[in-house]
GROMACS .gro file of C-alpha atoms in nm:
model
  461
    1MET     CA    1  -8.880   0.032   5.433
    2SER     CA    2  -8.960  -0.282   5.241
    3ASN     CA    3  -8.728  -0.580   5.211
    4LEU     CA    4  -8.790  -0.574   4.835
    5GLU     CA    5  -8.473  -0.536   4.634
    6PRO     CA    6  -8.497  -0.314   4.325
    7LYS     CA    7  -8.597  -0.474   3.997
    8ALA     CA    8  -8.452  -0.823   4.053
    9ASP     CA    9  -8.705  -0.941   4.314
   10ILE     CA   10  -8.996  -0.784   4.127
   11GLN     CA   11  -8.896  -0.972   3.815
   12LYS     CA   12  -8.883  -1.298   4.010
   13LEU     CA   13  -9.235  -1.236   4.138
   14ILE     CA   14  -9.353  -1.149   3.787
   15LYS     CA   15  -9.210  -1.472   3.645
   16LYS     CA   16  -9.385  -1.668   3.919
   17LYS     CA   17  -9.701  -1.461   3.854
   18GLN     CA   18  -9.719  -1.377   4.225
   19PHE     CA   19  -9.896  -1.046   4.170
   20ALA     CA   20 -10.060  -1.046   4.512
   21ALA     CA   21  -9.712  -1.048   4.667
   22ILE     CA   22  -9.611  -0.757   4.442
   23ASN     CA   23  -9.916  -0.565   4.563
   24GLN     CA   24  -9.821  -0.626   4.925
   25GLU     CA   25  -9.462  -0.522   4.872
   26LEU     CA   26  -9.548  -0.204   4.683
   27GLU     CA   27  -9.797  -0.102   4.950
   28GLN     CA   28  -9.516  -0.109   5.208
   29VAL     CA   29  -9.288   0.141   5.034
   30GLU     CA   30  -9.319   0.511   4.961
   31PRO     CA   31  -9.491   0.595   4.628
   32THR     CA   32  -9.167   0.741   4.492
   33GLU     CA   33  -8.979   0.418   4.569
   34ALA     CA   34  -9.256   0.206   4.418
   35ALA     CA   35  -9.249   0.417   4.101
   36THR     CA   36  -8.870   0.386   4.078
   37MET     CA   37  -8.895   0.009   4.102
   38MET     CA   38  -9.155  -0.009   3.826
   39VAL     CA   39  -8.972   0.232   3.596
   40ALA     CA   40  -8.668   0.002   3.611
   41LEU     CA   41  -8.869  -0.285   3.460
   42SER     CA   42  -8.896  -0.365   3.091
   43GLU     CA   43  -9.206  -0.238   2.911
   44SER     CA   44  -9.366  -0.584   2.901
   45ASP     CA   45  -9.305  -0.637   3.274
   46GLN     CA   46  -9.444  -0.290   3.348
   47GLN     CA   47  -9.765  -0.370   3.165
   48ALA     CA   48  -9.798  -0.699   3.352
   49VAL     CA   49  -9.757  -0.521   3.686
   50PHE     CA   50  -9.993  -0.236   3.592
   51LYS     CA   51 -10.268  -0.484   3.503
   52ALA     CA   52 -10.225  -0.674   3.829
   53ILE     CA   53 -10.168  -0.414   4.103
   54SER     CA   54 -10.450  -0.223   4.268
   55SER     CA   55 -10.583   0.108   4.140
   56ASP     CA   56 -10.493   0.263   4.478
   57ILE     CA   57 -10.122   0.189   4.426
   58ILE     CA   58 -10.135   0.317   4.069
   59SER     CA   59 -10.305   0.643   4.167
   60LYS     CA   60 -10.050   0.708   4.444
   61THR     CA   61  -9.746   0.638   4.226
   62PHE     CA   62  -9.883   0.791   3.902
   63LYS     CA   63  -9.736   1.140   3.944
   64HIS     CA   64  -9.387   0.997   3.990
   65PHE     CA   65  -9.379   0.832   3.647
   66PRO     CA   66  -9.248   1.008   3.334
   67HIS     CA   67  -9.531   1.098   3.098
   68HIS     CA   68  -9.455   0.823   2.844
   69ILE     CA   69  -9.481   0.560   3.119
   70GLN     CA   70  -9.804   0.717   3.244
   71LEU     CA   71  -9.941   0.683   2.893
   72ASN     CA   72  -9.825   0.321   2.865
   73LEU     CA   73  -9.984   0.251   3.203
   74VAL     CA   74 -10.324   0.386   3.103
   75ARG     CA   75 -10.310   0.213   2.765
   76SER     CA   76 -10.229  -0.119   2.932
   77LEU     CA   77 -10.563  -0.089   3.115
   78GLU     CA   78 -10.773  -0.034   2.803
   79ILE     CA   79 -10.903  -0.392   2.816
   80ASP     CA   80 -11.024  -0.319   3.170
   81LYS     CA   81 -11.223   0.006   3.138
   82LYS     CA   82 -11.352  -0.024   3.494
   83LYS     CA   83 -11.002  -0.025   3.641
   84MET     CA   84 -10.889   0.253   3.405
   85ALA     CA   85 -11.182   0.464   3.522
   86GLU     CA   86 -11.095   0.391   3.887
   87VAL     CA   87 -10.736   0.504   3.833
   88LEU     CA   88 -10.832   0.827   3.655
   89ASN     CA   89 -11.095   0.914   3.915
   90LYS     CA   90 -10.858   0.849   4.207
   91LEU     CA   91 -10.585   1.075   4.073
   92THR     CA   92 -10.557   1.413   4.243
   93PRO     CA   93 -10.701   1.690   4.020
   94ASP     CA   94 -10.362   1.854   3.960
   95ASP     CA   95 -10.193   1.524   3.870
   96ARG     CA   96 -10.479   1.437   3.638
   97THR     CA   97 -10.459   1.778   3.468
   98ALA     CA   98 -10.084   1.741   3.422
   99PHE     CA   99 -10.145   1.408   3.247
  100PHE     CA  100 -10.433   1.531   3.030
  101ILE     CA  101 -10.256   1.843   2.896
  102GLU     CA  102  -9.990   1.623   2.735
  103LEU     CA  103 -10.249   1.424   2.538
  104PRO     CA  104 -10.391   1.491   2.191
  105GLU     CA  105 -10.740   1.641   2.203
  106SER     CA  106 -10.917   1.327   2.077
  107THR     CA  107 -10.740   1.098   2.324
  108ARG     CA  108 -10.809   1.340   2.608
  109GLU     CA  109 -11.182   1.335   2.534
  110ASP     CA  110 -11.186   0.954   2.546
  111TYR     CA  111 -11.032   0.955   2.892
  112LEU     CA  112 -11.249   1.242   3.015
  113SER     CA  113 -11.555   1.033   2.933
  114LEU     CA  114 -11.446   0.782   3.200
  115LEU     CA  115 -11.459   1.037   3.482
  116ALA     CA  116 -11.738   1.063   3.736
  117PRO     CA  117 -11.953   1.380   3.705
  118LYS     CA  118 -11.779   1.561   3.992
  119GLU     CA  119 -11.429   1.472   3.871
  120LEU     CA  120 -11.524   1.559   3.512
  121GLU     CA  121 -11.642   1.906   3.615
  122SER     CA  122 -11.319   1.964   3.807
  123ALA     CA  123 -11.100   1.838   3.518
  124LYS     CA  124 -11.275   2.056   3.258
  125GLN     CA  125 -11.252   2.362   3.480
  126LEU     CA  126 -10.875   2.322   3.531
  127LEU     CA  127 -10.814   2.241   3.165
  128SER     CA  128 -10.999   2.559   3.063
  129PHE     CA  129 -10.719   2.778   3.194
  130PRO     CA  130 -10.438   2.891   2.959
  131GLU     CA  131 -10.132   2.676   2.917
  132GLU     CA  132  -9.855   2.759   3.169
  133SER     CA  133 -10.109   2.939   3.389
  134VAL     CA  134 -10.148   2.892   3.764
  135GLY     CA  135 -10.495   2.746   3.711
  136ARG     CA  136 -10.344   2.441   3.538
  137LEU     CA  137 -10.156   2.355   3.859
  138ALA     CA  138 -10.450   2.385   4.099
  139THR     CA  139 -10.615   2.099   4.281
  140THR     CA  140 -10.973   2.111   4.401
  141ASP     CA  141 -10.895   1.883   4.696
  142TYR     CA  142 -10.907   2.133   4.984
  143VAL     CA  143 -11.126   2.211   5.283
  144ALA     CA  144 -11.344   2.522   5.293
  145ILE     CA  145 -11.563   2.649   5.576
  146ARG     CA  146 -11.812   2.934   5.635
  147LYS     CA  147 -11.753   3.239   5.854
  148SER     CA  148 -12.088   3.189   6.028
  149TRP     CA  149 -11.984   2.852   6.167
  150THR     CA  150 -11.844   2.792   6.511
  151VAL     CA  151 -11.502   2.640   6.566
  152GLU     CA  152 -11.676   2.317   6.674
  153GLN     CA  153 -11.870   2.299   6.344
  154ALA     CA  154 -11.555   2.373   6.143
  155LEU     CA  155 -11.356   2.096   6.312
  156ARG     CA  156 -11.638   1.844   6.253
  157HIS     CA  157 -11.638   1.945   5.887
  158ILE     CA  158 -11.258   1.904   5.867
  159ARG     CA  159 -11.277   1.557   6.024
  160ARG     CA  160 -11.538   1.457   5.769
  161PHE     CA  161 -11.378   1.593   5.452
  162GLY     CA  162 -11.013   1.649   5.544
  163ARG     CA  163 -10.908   1.293   5.456
  164ASP     CA  164 -10.940   1.368   5.083
  165SER     CA  165 -10.776   1.711   5.101
  166GLU     CA  166 -10.431   1.780   4.958
  167THR     CA  167 -10.346   1.957   5.284
  168ILE     CA  168 -10.533   2.063   5.596
  169ASN     CA  169 -10.263   2.287   5.736
  170VAL     CA  170 -10.460   2.582   5.604
  171ILE     CA  171 -10.840   2.603   5.588
  172TYR     CA  172 -11.018   2.844   5.353
  173ILE     CA  173 -11.317   3.058   5.446
  174VAL     CA  174 -11.569   3.123   5.167
  175ASP     CA  175 -11.911   3.282   5.133
  176GLU     CA  176 -12.226   3.134   4.976
  177ASN     CA  177 -12.095   3.209   4.624
  178TRP     CA  178 -11.760   3.046   4.703
  179LYS     CA  179 -11.578   3.381   4.711
  180LEU     CA  180 -11.261   3.356   4.919
  181LEU     CA  181 -11.289   3.567   5.235
  182ASP     CA  182 -10.984   3.456   5.431
  183ASP     CA  183 -10.766   3.162   5.524
  184ILE     CA  184 -10.690   3.026   5.867
  185ARG     CA  185 -10.429   2.784   5.996
  186LEU     CA  186 -10.554   2.460   6.151
  187ARG     CA  187 -10.347   2.539   6.460
  188GLU     CA  188 -10.561   2.848   6.528
  189LEU     CA  189 -10.877   2.641   6.510
  190LEU     CA  190 -10.741   2.373   6.742
  191LEU     CA  191 -10.639   2.633   7.002
  192ALA     CA  192 -10.962   2.836   6.983
  193GLU     CA  193 -11.265   2.786   7.209
  194PRO     CA  194 -11.516   2.543   7.047
  195GLU     CA  195 -11.808   2.787   7.070
  196ARG     CA  196 -11.619   3.079   6.916
  197ASP     CA  197 -11.736   3.205   6.572
  198ILE     CA  198 -11.503   3.162   6.274
  199GLU     CA  199 -11.565   3.527   6.179
  200SER     CA  200 -11.405   3.640   6.504
  201LEU     CA  201 -11.083   3.461   6.406
  202MET     CA  202 -11.058   3.625   6.063
  203ASP     CA  203 -10.799   3.895   5.994
  204HIS     CA  204 -10.857   3.928   5.615
  205ARG     CA  205 -10.482   3.916   5.547
  206PHE     CA  206 -10.467   3.631   5.301
  207VAL     CA  207 -10.252   3.585   4.992
  208ALA     CA  208 -10.401   3.431   4.678
  209LEU     CA  209 -10.285   3.351   4.325
  210ASP     CA  210 -10.474   3.460   4.016
  211ALA     CA  211 -10.567   3.154   3.809
  212SER     CA  212 -10.470   3.323   3.483
  213GLU     CA  213 -10.124   3.446   3.585
  214ASP     CA  214  -9.804   3.278   3.470
  215GLN     CA  215  -9.679   2.984   3.674
  216GLU     CA  216  -9.334   3.140   3.699
  217ASN     CA  217  -9.478   3.434   3.897
  218SER     CA  218  -9.616   3.195   4.158
  219ILE     CA  219  -9.262   3.087   4.247
  220ARG     CA  220  -9.181   3.438   4.366
  221ILE     CA  221  -9.500   3.460   4.574
  222PHE     CA  222  -9.440   3.122   4.743
  223ARG     CA  223  -9.083   3.224   4.821
  224GLU     CA  224  -9.186   3.567   4.950
  225TYR     CA  225  -9.463   3.446   5.183
  226ASP     CA  226  -9.306   3.109   5.276
  227ARG     CA  227  -9.632   2.913   5.242
  228ALA     CA  228  -9.688   2.537   5.204
  229ALA     CA  229 -10.004   2.605   5.002
  230LEU     CA  230 -10.179   2.904   4.845
  231PRO     CA  231 -10.537   2.947   4.722
  232VAL     CA  232 -10.610   3.006   4.353
  233ILE     CA  233 -10.891   3.243   4.263
  234GLU     CA  234 -11.071   3.369   3.954
  235THR     CA  235 -11.063   3.741   3.873
  236ASP     CA  236 -11.390   3.784   4.066
  237GLY     CA  237 -11.241   3.626   4.379
  238THR     CA  238 -11.405   3.285   4.344
  239LEU     CA  239 -11.194   3.010   4.498
  240ILE     CA  240 -11.122   2.736   4.242
  241GLY     CA  241 -10.851   2.539   4.418
  242ILE     CA  242 -10.513   2.547   4.586
  243ILE     CA  243 -10.151   2.498   4.484
  244THR     CA  244  -9.912   2.317   4.715
  245SER     CA  245  -9.537   2.358   4.748
  246ASP     CA  246  -9.463   2.024   4.578
  247ASP     CA  247  -9.628   2.154   4.261
  248ILE     CA  248  -9.420   2.472   4.282
  249LEU     CA  249  -9.102   2.267   4.319
  250ASP     CA  250  -9.191   2.100   3.988
  251VAL     CA  251  -9.235   2.443   3.828
  252VAL     CA  252  -8.901   2.560   3.971
  253GLU     CA  253  -8.729   2.257   3.818
  254GLU     CA  254  -8.897   2.308   3.480
  255GLU     CA  255  -8.817   2.679   3.467
  256ALA     CA  256  -8.455   2.623   3.573
  257THR     CA  257  -8.416   2.349   3.311
  258GLU     CA  258  -8.564   2.573   3.043
  259ASP     CA  259  -8.334   2.863   3.134
  260ILE     CA  260  -8.026   2.642   3.137
  261GLN     CA  261  -8.113   2.502   2.795
  262LYS     CA  262  -8.164   2.851   2.655
  263LEU     CA  263  -7.839   2.969   2.810
  264GLY     CA  264  -7.667   2.691   2.616
  265GLY     CA  265  -7.817   2.814   2.290
  266VAL     CA  266  -8.085   2.543   2.263
  267GLU     CA  267  -8.460   2.587   2.227
  268ALA     CA  268  -8.628   2.462   2.546
  269LEU     CA  269  -8.728   2.095   2.524
  270ASP     CA  270  -9.089   2.005   2.601
  271ASP     CA  271  -8.992   1.664   2.740
  272SER     CA  272  -8.684   1.516   2.903
  273TYR     CA  273  -8.375   1.466   2.687
  274ILE     CA  274  -8.431   1.089   2.662
  275GLU     CA  275  -8.804   1.119   2.585
  276THR     CA  276  -8.754   1.385   2.315
  277PRO     CA  277  -8.756   1.229   1.966
  278LEU     CA  278  -8.423   1.261   1.785
  279SER     CA  279  -8.585   1.458   1.501
  280THR     CA  280  -8.725   1.712   1.749
  281LEU     CA  281  -8.392   1.736   1.929
  282ILE     CA  282  -8.209   1.805   1.603
  283LYS     CA  283  -8.467   2.064   1.498
  284LYS     CA  284  -8.447   2.254   1.827
  285ARG     CA  285  -8.067   2.254   1.824
  286SER     CA  286  -8.027   2.330   1.454
  287ARG     CA  287  -8.229   2.654   1.462
  288TRP     CA  288  -7.999   2.825   1.709
  289LEU     CA  289  -7.689   2.675   1.548
  290ALA     CA  290  -7.801   2.817   1.213
  291VAL     CA  291  -7.860   3.161   1.367
  292LEU     CA  292  -7.522   3.155   1.540
  293PHE     CA  293  -7.353   3.032   1.219
  294ILE     CA  294  -7.500   3.323   1.025
  295GLY     CA  295  -7.370   3.554   1.299
  296GLU     CA  296  -7.023   3.404   1.266
  297MET     CA  297  -7.038   3.475   0.891
  298PHE     CA  298  -7.012   3.841   0.984
  299THR     CA  299  -6.687   3.753   1.161
  300ALA     CA  300  -6.550   3.627   0.830
  301THR     CA  301  -6.677   3.945   0.664
  302ALA     CA  302  -6.500   4.158   0.924
  303MET     CA  303  -6.180   3.960   0.871
  304GLY     CA  304  -6.210   4.024   0.499
  305TYR     CA  305  -6.255   4.396   0.555
  306PHE     CA  306  -5.921   4.406   0.738
  307GLU     CA  307  -5.749   4.180   0.486
  308SER     CA  308  -5.495   4.443   0.387
  309GLU     CA  309  -5.392   4.502   0.751
  310ILE     CA  310  -5.351   4.126   0.803
  311ALA     CA  311  -5.143   4.099   0.482
  312LYS     CA  312  -4.907   4.373   0.607
  313ALA     CA  313  -4.880   4.232   0.959
  314VAL     CA  314  -4.965   3.861   0.962
  315VAL     CA  315  -4.867   3.851   1.329
  316LEU     CA  316  -5.194   4.028   1.410
  317ALA     CA  317  -5.386   3.718   1.303
  318LEU     CA  318  -5.208   3.512   1.568
  319PHE     CA  319  -5.384   3.701   1.845
  320VAL     CA  320  -5.734   3.710   1.695
  321PRO     CA  321  -5.859   3.403   1.891
  322LEU     CA  322  -5.709   3.541   2.213
  323VAL     CA  323  -5.874   3.880   2.182
  324ILE     CA  324  -6.222   3.786   2.061
  325SER     CA  325  -6.258   3.485   2.294
  326SER     CA  326  -6.182   3.711   2.591
  327GLY     CA  327  -6.465   3.941   2.486
  328GLY     CA  328  -6.700   3.649   2.438
  329ASN     CA  329  -6.611   3.503   2.776
  330SER     CA  330  -6.665   3.831   2.960
  331GLY     CA  331  -6.996   3.885   2.779
  332SER     CA  332  -7.113   3.532   2.864
  333GLN     CA  333  -7.025   3.588   3.230
  334ALA     CA  334  -7.222   3.913   3.242
  335ALA     CA  335  -7.521   3.765   3.058
  336THR     CA  336  -7.537   3.465   3.294
  337LEU     CA  337  -7.524   3.685   3.605
  338ILE     CA  338  -7.792   3.927   3.482
  339ILE     CA  339  -8.026   3.656   3.347
  340ARG     CA  340  -8.020   3.477   3.681
  341SER     CA  341  -8.067   3.800   3.877
  342LEU     CA  342  -8.370   3.890   3.665
  343ALA     CA  343  -8.510   3.539   3.706
  344VAL     CA  344  -8.504   3.553   4.086
  345ASN     CA  345  -8.615   3.919   4.096
  346GLU     CA  346  -8.290   4.046   4.248
  347ILE     CA  347  -8.303   4.321   3.986
  348THR     CA  348  -8.576   4.467   3.764
  349LEU     CA  349  -8.585   4.667   3.441
  350LYS     CA  350  -8.552   4.994   3.631
  351ASP     CA  351  -8.211   4.882   3.760
  352TRP     CA  352  -8.054   4.881   3.411
  353TRP     CA  353  -7.854   5.201   3.463
  354ARG     CA  354  -7.719   5.083   3.797
  355VAL     CA  355  -7.613   4.757   3.633
  356MET     CA  356  -7.459   4.947   3.341
  357ARG     CA  357  -7.241   5.153   3.576
  358ARG     CA  358  -7.124   4.845   3.763
  359GLU     CA  359  -7.047   4.656   3.443
  360VAL     CA  360  -6.854   4.948   3.289
  361ILE     CA  361  -6.628   4.951   3.595
  362SER     CA  362  -6.606   4.571   3.594
  363GLY     CA  363  -6.529   4.568   3.222
  364LEU     CA  364  -6.250   4.822   3.257
  365VAL     CA  365  -6.091   4.640   3.551
  366LEU     CA  366  -6.125   4.294   3.395
  367GLY     CA  367  -6.008   4.427   3.059
  368GLY     CA  368  -5.710   4.590   3.232
  369ILE     CA  369  -5.616   4.260   3.398
  370LEU     CA  370  -5.639   4.061   3.074
  371GLY     CA  371  -5.476   4.346   2.879
  372LEU     CA  372  -5.177   4.341   3.113
  373MET     CA  373  -5.154   3.963   3.081
  374GLY     CA  374  -5.169   3.991   2.701
  375PHE     CA  375  -4.901   4.261   2.697
  376LEU     CA  376  -4.672   4.053   2.920
  377ARG     CA  377  -4.728   3.753   2.696
  378VAL     CA  378  -4.589   3.946   2.399
  379VAL     CA  379  -4.302   4.092   2.604
  380VAL     CA  380  -4.192   3.757   2.748
  381TRP     CA  381  -4.210   3.569   2.417
  382ALA     CA  382  -4.032   3.851   2.232
  383SER     CA  383  -3.755   3.870   2.493
  384ALA     CA  384  -3.711   3.495   2.535
  385PHE     CA  385  -3.755   3.374   2.178
  386GLY     CA  386  -3.701   3.684   1.966
  387LEU     CA  387  -4.052   3.667   1.819
  388TYR     CA  388  -4.276   3.940   1.670
  389GLY     CA  389  -3.998   4.149   1.510
  390GLU     CA  390  -3.859   4.487   1.607
  391HIS     CA  391  -4.196   4.645   1.686
  392TRP     CA  392  -4.297   4.388   1.948
  393MET     CA  393  -4.352   4.659   2.210
  394LEU     CA  394  -4.615   4.830   1.992
  395LEU     CA  395  -4.772   4.491   1.919
  396GLY     CA  396  -4.795   4.424   2.291
  397ALA     CA  397  -4.957   4.763   2.346
  398THR     CA  398  -5.206   4.685   2.067
  399ILE     CA  399  -5.303   4.355   2.229
  400GLY     CA  400  -5.334   4.516   2.572
  401ILE     CA  401  -5.547   4.811   2.460
  402ALA     CA  402  -5.763   4.592   2.234
  403LEU     CA  403  -5.834   4.352   2.522
  404VAL     CA  404  -5.951   4.640   2.741
  405GLY     CA  405  -6.189   4.758   2.467
  406VAL     CA  406  -6.317   4.412   2.371
  407VAL     CA  407  -6.371   4.295   2.730
  408LEU     CA  408  -6.546   4.623   2.817
  409TRP     CA  409  -6.773   4.591   2.514
  410GLY     CA  410  -6.843   4.223   2.588
  411THR     CA  411  -6.936   4.300   2.948
  412ILE     CA  412  -7.170   4.584   2.847
  413ALA     CA  413  -7.334   4.380   2.569
  414GLY     CA  414  -7.374   4.073   2.790
  415SER     CA  415  -7.532   4.269   3.073
  416MET     CA  416  -7.767   4.485   2.864
  417LEU     CA  417  -7.903   4.223   2.622
  418PRO     CA  418  -8.113   4.047   2.891
  419PHE     CA  419  -8.269   4.383   2.982
  420ILE     CA  420  -8.350   4.450   2.616
  421MET     CA  421  -8.507   4.105   2.577
  422LYS     CA  422  -8.718   4.149   2.889
  423ARG     CA  423  -8.825   4.497   2.778
  424LEU     CA  424  -8.942   4.349   2.447
  425GLY     CA  425  -9.144   4.085   2.634
  426ALA     CA  426  -8.909   3.797   2.550
  427ASP     CA  427  -8.739   3.558   2.791
  428PRO     CA  428  -8.405   3.713   2.897
  429ALA     CA  429  -8.249   3.366   2.875
  430VAL     CA  430  -8.281   3.395   2.497
  431SER     CA  431  -7.979   3.628   2.514
  432SER     CA  432  -7.775   3.316   2.577
  433ALA     CA  433  -7.401   3.285   2.623
  434PRO     CA  434  -7.342   3.158   2.265
  435PHE     CA  435  -7.548   3.447   2.125
  436VAL     CA  436  -7.350   3.704   2.325
  437ALA     CA  437  -7.020   3.539   2.229
  438THR     CA  438  -7.113   3.549   1.858
  439LEU     CA  439  -7.210   3.917   1.879
  440VAL     CA  440  -6.888   4.007   2.058
  441ASP     CA  441  -6.678   3.804   1.813
  442VAL     CA  442  -6.785   4.027   1.524
  443THR     CA  443  -6.754   4.358   1.708
  444GLY     CA  444  -6.436   4.242   1.882
  445LEU     CA  445  -6.261   4.206   1.549
  446VAL     CA  446  -6.356   4.559   1.454
  447ILE     CA  447  -6.224   4.692   1.787
  448TYR     CA  448  -5.902   4.488   1.760
  449PHE     CA  449  -5.809   4.596   1.409
  450SER     CA  450  -5.917   4.955   1.470
  451VAL     CA  451  -5.679   4.972   1.767
  452ALA     CA  452  -5.405   4.807   1.556
  453SER     CA  453  -5.448   5.057   1.273
  454VAL     CA  454  -5.392   5.345   1.517
  455VAL     CA  455  -5.113   5.202   1.737
  456LEU     CA  456  -4.918   5.039   1.454
  457ALA     CA  457  -4.964   5.315   1.198
  458GLY     CA  458  -4.638   5.388   1.016
  459THR     CA  459  -4.466   5.073   1.153
  460LEU     CA  460  -4.619   4.734   1.078
  461LEU     CA  461  -4.916   4.892   0.900
   0.00000   0.00000   0.00000
C-alpha cells in the first residue's frame, strides 16, 4: 500500500507540479486504487495528471475508469499523438474493444489509425462481431501451442510469450490453421516429463464459447464449468481469443442492473445513472410511465362501468385500494420470483405448467390468508365502531372472497407473463412489477365488483 492519501496529496503534488512524484506514487498502488484517486480529481487536474504520468500507468488503470473519463483521458493526449498511440496499443484487446464500441464511427476510425498493424488487426476482428456478442469480450492475449511439440518446447514457448498473456493458467492447443484442438492446464505441463509429447496429454474434453452467441449465455457456461477463462471460437472452430472471469463479472453486473431497471418499469440505461443525460433519462422513464398510465385508464373505465353499484353501496369504494393493491402485490412477487428463476436457468419454458400448479396453490393460500384478514377487518370495525351498516357481515364476506380471487389472479398473471415474454423472444424482465400491478388493477376491479354483485344482491345492491 502507498502512503498517498486520496485526492488531497495528489492535488498538493499537482500544484507543486511534482509529476514525477505522482508517477512514483501511482506505480506503488493497485490499478483500481490509482484509478479511484484520479477519478476523485477535478477535470482540469485529471487532464494535468493524464498528460504527465506514464503510458504504462494509464494502460493499467484505463479499464477502471468510467467511459466518459476514458474519453477525456484520450482527448487530453491529442496534442501528444505519440503518447496517445502508446496508450491505445498497450491496452489489452478486450479493454480497447470496450472503449471503441462506445465511440462514434468517425472518432473510432481516427483512433484505430494510431494502432500498430498487429493491434489494428486484432481490434478490427473483435469489433466485427455483433454487439452484445461473446466475440466483443474476447482478448487475443493468450498462449497457444502445437500438439506435435514436447512439454519442454511448450514451456519454453510459455516463458517467452506468457508475460503478455491475460492468463497462463490454461494453455490452448491449436493446429496449423489455428483450429482449437484442446486446452491444458499449466499444472499438467509442469508435472509432465519434459520429453513427453503434448498430444499424449490431450483428452479432447474442452469447453469453448461461440463468438457470435449472446454474452448473457456465457455467464451460465462459466458458472456451470467453474473456469477462470474460456476460449472463444468461430463457427469453424478457429480460436480467436479467450474470455476471463473478470470480463464475465462485468457482464453479470450489467445484466443484473438491466434486469433491475426493467423490473422497476424503466427502459435499461446504456450508461450509469450519473453519466446518462437528463433528456435520455426522462425519455426512457416516460415511455413506460405513459404505457402504465394508459393501462390505469382502463381502471377508471372499469370503475365507471360499476358506477351504479358504487352509487348504491358507496362503502364498496372504501375497499377498492385494499383489494386491488393486494392483487398487484401478489402479482409483483410472482413476477419477480419467476423472472429471476428464468435468468439463472433454475426453470425453463417447459416448466410453465409446473409453475402454474404451484402458483395456483400459492395464490389460493395467500388469498385465503389476506381474505381472512380483510373479513376480520370488517368484523372488528363493525363491532367496535358500528360501521358499514346492517349488512356488514355480507360486506366482510365480499371483501374476503374478492381478495381470494384477486390474489389468485395476480399470482397467476405475475408468474405466467415472464414465460409469455420469453416465448415471444422478449426479455422476461419486461413483464415488470409495475406492468403486472397495472394489469391486475384493472382485472381486480372486475373481480371485486362481480363478487359484490353476487354476494350483496338484494341487500346493498
